[in-house]
mmCIF file of C-alpha atoms in Angstrom:
data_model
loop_
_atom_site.group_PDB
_atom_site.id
_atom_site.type_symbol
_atom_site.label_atom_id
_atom_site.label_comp_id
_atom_site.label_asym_id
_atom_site.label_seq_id
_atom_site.Cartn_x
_atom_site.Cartn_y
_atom_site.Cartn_z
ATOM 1 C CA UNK A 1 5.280 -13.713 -0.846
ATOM 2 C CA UNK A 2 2.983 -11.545 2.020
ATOM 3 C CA UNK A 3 -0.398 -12.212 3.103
ATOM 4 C CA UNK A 4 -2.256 -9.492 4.323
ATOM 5 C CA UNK A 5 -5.598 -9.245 6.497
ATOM 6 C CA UNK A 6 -8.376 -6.713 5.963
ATOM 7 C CA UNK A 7 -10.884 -5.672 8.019
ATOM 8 C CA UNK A 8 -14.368 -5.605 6.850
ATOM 9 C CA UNK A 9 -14.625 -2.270 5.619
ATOM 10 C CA UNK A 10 -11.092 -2.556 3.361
ATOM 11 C CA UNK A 11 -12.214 -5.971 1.883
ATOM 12 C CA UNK A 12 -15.574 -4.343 0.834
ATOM 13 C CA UNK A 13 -14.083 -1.301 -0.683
ATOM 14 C CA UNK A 14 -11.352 -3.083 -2.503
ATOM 15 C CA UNK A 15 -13.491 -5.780 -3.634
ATOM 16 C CA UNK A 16 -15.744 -2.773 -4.814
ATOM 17 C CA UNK A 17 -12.301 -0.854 -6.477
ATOM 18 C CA UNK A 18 -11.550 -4.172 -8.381
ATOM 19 C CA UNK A 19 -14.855 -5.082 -9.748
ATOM 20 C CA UNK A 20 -15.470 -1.358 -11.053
ATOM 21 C CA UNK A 21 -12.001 -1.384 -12.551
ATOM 22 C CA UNK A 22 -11.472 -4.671 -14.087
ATOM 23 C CA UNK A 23 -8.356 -4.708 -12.471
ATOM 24 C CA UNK A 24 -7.751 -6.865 -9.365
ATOM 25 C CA UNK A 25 -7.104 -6.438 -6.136
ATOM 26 C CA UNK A 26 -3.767 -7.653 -5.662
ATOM 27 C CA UNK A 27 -3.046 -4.780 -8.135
ATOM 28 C CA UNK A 28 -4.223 -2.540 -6.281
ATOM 29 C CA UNK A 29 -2.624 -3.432 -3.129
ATOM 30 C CA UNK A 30 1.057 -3.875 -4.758
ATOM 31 C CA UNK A 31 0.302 -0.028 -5.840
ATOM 32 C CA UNK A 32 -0.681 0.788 -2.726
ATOM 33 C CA UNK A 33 2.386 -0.938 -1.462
ATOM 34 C CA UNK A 34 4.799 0.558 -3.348
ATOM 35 C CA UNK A 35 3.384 4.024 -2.942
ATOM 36 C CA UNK A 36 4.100 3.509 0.934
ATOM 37 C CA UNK A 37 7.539 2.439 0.712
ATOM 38 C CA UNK A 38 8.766 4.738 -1.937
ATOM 39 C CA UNK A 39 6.768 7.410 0.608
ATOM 40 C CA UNK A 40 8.829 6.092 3.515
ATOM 41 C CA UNK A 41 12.703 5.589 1.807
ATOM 42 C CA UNK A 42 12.185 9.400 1.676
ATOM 43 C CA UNK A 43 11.671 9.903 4.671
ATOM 44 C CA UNK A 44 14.474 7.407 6.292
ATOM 45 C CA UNK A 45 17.600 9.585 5.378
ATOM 46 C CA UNK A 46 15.886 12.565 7.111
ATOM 47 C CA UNK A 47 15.009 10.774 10.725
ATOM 48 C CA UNK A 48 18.630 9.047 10.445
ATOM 49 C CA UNK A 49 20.166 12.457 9.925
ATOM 50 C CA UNK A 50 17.810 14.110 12.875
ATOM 51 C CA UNK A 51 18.574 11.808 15.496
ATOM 52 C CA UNK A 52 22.492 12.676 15.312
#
């Protein structure tokens, strides 16, 4: 389990995302989420091999 803080301006527009959507927002941050660290396990091999 995480808890997260958003500013103002993140709140607003995934408050905003979610109502539009029907979906809600702890959807869309677990997408977000997983995005990021599927984006960064790519990119963990390549600074491990670069700093040899």
């Amino acid at each position: 389990m995480a808890s997260v803080r958003l500013d103002a301006r993140q709140e607003a527009a995934l408050e905003k995302l979610a109502a539009e959507t029907g979906r809600t927002k702890t959807y869309y941050v677990k997408q977000a989420l997983d995005r990021y660290l599927e984006d960064r396990a790519a990119h963990v091999p390549a600074f491990h091999q670069a700093a040899r």
